Short mmCIF file of C-alpha atoms in Angstrom, two decimals:
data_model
loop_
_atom_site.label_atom_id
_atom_site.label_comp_id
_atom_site.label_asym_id
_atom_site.label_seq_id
_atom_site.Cartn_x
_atom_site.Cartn_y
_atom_site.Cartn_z
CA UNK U 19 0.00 0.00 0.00
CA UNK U 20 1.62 3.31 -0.79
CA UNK U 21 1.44 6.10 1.86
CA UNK U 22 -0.59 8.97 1.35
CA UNK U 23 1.76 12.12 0.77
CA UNK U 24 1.44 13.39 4.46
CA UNK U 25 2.71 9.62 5.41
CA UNK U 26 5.11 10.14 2.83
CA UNK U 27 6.57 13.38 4.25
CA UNK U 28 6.86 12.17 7.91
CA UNK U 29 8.75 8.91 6.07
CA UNK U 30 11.47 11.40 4.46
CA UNK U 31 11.72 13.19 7.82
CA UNK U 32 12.12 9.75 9.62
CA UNK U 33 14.54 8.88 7.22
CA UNK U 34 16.46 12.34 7.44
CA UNK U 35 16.59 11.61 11.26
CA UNK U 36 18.01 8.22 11.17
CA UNK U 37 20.29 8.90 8.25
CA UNK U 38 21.24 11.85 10.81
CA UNK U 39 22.13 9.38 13.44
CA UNK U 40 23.60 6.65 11.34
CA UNK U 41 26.15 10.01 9.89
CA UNK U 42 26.95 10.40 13.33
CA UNK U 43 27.71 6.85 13.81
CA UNK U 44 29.72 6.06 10.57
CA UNK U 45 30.93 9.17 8.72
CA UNK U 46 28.86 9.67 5.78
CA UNK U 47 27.25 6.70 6.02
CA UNK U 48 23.49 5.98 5.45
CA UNK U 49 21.23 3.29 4.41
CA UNK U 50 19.13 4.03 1.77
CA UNK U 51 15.91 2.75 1.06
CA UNK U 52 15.00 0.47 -1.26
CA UNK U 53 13.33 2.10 -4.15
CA UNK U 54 13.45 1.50 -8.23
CA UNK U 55 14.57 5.35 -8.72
CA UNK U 56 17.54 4.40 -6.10
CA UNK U 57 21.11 5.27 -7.12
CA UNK U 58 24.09 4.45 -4.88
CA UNK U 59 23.95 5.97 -1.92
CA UNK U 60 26.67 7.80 0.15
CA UNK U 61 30.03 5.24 0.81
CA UNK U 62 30.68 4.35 4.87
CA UNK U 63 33.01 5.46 6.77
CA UNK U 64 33.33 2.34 8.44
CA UNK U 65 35.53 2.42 11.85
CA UNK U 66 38.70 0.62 12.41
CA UNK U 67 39.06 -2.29 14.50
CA UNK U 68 42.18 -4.30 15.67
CA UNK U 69 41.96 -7.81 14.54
CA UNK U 70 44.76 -10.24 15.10
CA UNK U 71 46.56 -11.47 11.52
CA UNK U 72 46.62 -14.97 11.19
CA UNK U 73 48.98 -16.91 9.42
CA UNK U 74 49.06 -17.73 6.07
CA UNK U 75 50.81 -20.47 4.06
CA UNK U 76 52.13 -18.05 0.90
CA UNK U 77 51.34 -14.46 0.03
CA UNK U 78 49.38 -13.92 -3.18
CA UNK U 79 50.44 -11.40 -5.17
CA UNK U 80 51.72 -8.46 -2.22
CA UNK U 81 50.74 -5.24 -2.66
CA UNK U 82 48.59 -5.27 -5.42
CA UNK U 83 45.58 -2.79 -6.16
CA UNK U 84 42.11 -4.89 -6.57
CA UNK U 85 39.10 -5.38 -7.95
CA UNK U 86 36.53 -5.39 -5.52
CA UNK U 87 33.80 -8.10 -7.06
CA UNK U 88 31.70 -8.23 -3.98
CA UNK U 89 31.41 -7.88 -0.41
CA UNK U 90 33.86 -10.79 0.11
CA UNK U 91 35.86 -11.26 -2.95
CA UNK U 92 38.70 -9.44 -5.10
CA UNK U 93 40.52 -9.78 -8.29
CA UNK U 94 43.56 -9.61 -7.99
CA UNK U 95 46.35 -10.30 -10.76
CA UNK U 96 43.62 -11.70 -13.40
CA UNK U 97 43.09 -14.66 -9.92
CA UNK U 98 39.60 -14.49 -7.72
CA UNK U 99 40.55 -14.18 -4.11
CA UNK U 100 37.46 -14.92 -1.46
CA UNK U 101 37.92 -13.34 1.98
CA UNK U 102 38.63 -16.20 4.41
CA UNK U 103 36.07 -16.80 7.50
CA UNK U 104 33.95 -14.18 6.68
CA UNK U 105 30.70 -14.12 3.73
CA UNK U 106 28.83 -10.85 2.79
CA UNK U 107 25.54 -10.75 1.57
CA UNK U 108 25.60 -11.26 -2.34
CA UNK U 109 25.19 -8.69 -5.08
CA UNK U 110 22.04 -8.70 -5.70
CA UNK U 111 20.64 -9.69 -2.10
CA UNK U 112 18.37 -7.22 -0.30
CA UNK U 113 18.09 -6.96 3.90
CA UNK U 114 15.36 -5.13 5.56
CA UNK U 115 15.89 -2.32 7.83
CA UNK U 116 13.21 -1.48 10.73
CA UNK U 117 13.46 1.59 9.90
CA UNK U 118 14.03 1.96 6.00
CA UNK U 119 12.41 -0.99 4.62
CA UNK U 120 14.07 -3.41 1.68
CA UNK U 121 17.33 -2.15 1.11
CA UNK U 122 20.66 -3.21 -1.36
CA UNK U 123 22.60 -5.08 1.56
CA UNK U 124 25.03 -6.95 -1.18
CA UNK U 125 25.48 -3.02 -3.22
CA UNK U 126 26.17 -1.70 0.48
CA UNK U 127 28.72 -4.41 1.05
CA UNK U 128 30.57 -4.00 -2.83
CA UNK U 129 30.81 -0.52 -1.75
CA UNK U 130 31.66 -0.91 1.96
CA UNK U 131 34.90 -3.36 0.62
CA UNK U 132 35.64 -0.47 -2.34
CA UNK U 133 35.52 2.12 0.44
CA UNK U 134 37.67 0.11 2.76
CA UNK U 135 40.19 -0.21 0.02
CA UNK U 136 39.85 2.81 -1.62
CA UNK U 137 42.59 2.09 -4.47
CA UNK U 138 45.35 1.39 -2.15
CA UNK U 139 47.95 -1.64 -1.84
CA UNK U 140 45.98 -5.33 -0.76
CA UNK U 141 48.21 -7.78 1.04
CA UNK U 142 46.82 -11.49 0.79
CA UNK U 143 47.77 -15.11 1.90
CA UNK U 144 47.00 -17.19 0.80
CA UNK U 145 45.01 -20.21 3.05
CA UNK U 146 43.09 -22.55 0.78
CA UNK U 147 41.15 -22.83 -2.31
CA UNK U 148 37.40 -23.23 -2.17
CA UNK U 149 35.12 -25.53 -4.53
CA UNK U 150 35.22 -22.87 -7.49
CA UNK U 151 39.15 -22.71 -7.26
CA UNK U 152 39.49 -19.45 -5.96
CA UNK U 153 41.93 -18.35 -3.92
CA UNK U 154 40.93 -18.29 -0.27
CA UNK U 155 43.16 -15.57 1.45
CA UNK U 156 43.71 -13.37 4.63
CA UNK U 157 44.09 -9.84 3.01
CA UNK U 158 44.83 -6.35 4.58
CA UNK U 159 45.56 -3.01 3.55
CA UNK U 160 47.92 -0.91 5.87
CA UNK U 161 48.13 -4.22 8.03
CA UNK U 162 44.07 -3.41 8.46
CA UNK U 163 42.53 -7.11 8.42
CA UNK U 164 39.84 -6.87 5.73
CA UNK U 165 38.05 -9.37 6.49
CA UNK U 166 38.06 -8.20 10.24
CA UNK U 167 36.47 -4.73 9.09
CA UNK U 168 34.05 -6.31 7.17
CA UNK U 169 32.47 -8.31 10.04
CA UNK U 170 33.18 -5.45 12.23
CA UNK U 171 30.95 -3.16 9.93
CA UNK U 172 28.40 -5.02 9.83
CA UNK U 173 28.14 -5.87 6.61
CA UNK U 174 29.82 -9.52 6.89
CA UNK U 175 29.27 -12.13 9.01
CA UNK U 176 31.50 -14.43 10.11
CA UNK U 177 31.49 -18.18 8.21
CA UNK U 178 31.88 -20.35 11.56
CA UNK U 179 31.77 -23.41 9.04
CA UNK U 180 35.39 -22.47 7.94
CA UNK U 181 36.79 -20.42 11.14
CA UNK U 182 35.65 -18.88 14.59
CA UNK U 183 38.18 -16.09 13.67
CA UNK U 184 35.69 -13.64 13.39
CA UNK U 185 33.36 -14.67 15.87
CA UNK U 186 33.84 -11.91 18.64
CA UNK U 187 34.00 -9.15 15.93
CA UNK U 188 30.50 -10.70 14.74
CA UNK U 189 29.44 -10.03 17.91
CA UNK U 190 30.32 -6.35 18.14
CA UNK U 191 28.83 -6.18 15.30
CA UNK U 192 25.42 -7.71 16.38
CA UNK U 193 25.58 -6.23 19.89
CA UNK U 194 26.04 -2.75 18.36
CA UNK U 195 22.84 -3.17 15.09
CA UNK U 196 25.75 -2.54 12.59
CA UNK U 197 24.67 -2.95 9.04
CA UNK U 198 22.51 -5.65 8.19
CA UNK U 199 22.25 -6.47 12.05
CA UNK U 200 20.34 -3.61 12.66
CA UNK U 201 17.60 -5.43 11.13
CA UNK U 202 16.43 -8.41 9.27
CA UNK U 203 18.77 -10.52 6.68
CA UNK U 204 19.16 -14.00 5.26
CA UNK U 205 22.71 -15.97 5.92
CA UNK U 206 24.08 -14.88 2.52
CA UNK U 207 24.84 -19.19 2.56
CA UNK U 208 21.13 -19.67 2.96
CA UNK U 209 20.36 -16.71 -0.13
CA UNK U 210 22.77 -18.51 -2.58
CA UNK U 211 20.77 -21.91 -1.65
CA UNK U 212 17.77 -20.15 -3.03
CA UNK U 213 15.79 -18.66 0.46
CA UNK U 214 14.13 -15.72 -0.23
#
């Protein structure tokens, strides 16, 4: 049902509010609404955490500038390189937000990982290859844990299947509403397996 266009102005205002708060919370971040007119909003300023490196078994192409192909995954060197322990919602998956409705989580995460890299240096090592023979890999920029920021953010969670690395910045994350924990989501694992 659409909202009459009083309902419709107190929406904007709510939205102005909480895009308000969530600036003061992130920078000049803000989720946007889902909406077919909707162009990519505003990139997060995502804060820093302190995650411990683990230990790879070879680095992958040092100091390289990416690709960013998702929330979780890089090209680096003509190779695709998945984030280890962590999985972002995918491209084209949409979360719900209390507050704004149906939003572009996967988009948010794309640009979150862009943001996060912002055309600088990736270091990776390498730790496995998954089923699609990509390149599984720990990767930082400015000894910043990617994967670590991601979960951090809110707009990863971590893959428990494959490591409990990120479990305690997962729940930061959670504790805190951060990105797509500030409202409703499906495990990007359970998205690719075709819940909607």
């Amino acid at each position: 049902m659409r909202p009459h266009l009083k309902d419709a102005d107190l929406a904007i205002a709510v939205l102005a509010l909480v895009g308000i708060g969530l600036y003061a919370l992130f920078g000049e971040f803000a989720i946007q609404p889902l909406r077919a007119d909707a162009q990519e909003g505003g990139l997060p300023g995502v804060r820093t955490i302190s995650h411990p490196q683990t230990t790879g078994s070879t680095a992958l192409d040092a100091q390289r500038t990416p690709e960013v192909i998702d929330g979780d995954t890089l090209a680096i060197g003509g190779k695709r390189v998945r984030l280890f322990g962590v999985d972002a919602p995918e491209a084209d998956q949409t979360c719900e937000n209390d507050t704004v409705g149906e939003y572009r989580c996967g988009q948010l995460a794309t640009q979150i990982l862009r943001r996060l890299i912002d055309g600088r240096p990736v270091s990776c090592r390498q730790r496995d290859r998954d089923r699609y023979s990509r390149i599984v890999a720990t990767c930082s920029v400015k000894e910043r844990d990617l994967g670590g920021l991601m979960v951090r953010s809110g707009f990863a969670v971590a893959d428990r299947r494959y490591s409990d690395a990120y479990v305690e910045a997962e729940e930061r994350a959670k504790a805190a509403g951060e990105g797509i924990w500030g409202g409703h989501f499906i495990s990007p694992w359970d998205w690719r397996g075709g819940t909607r």
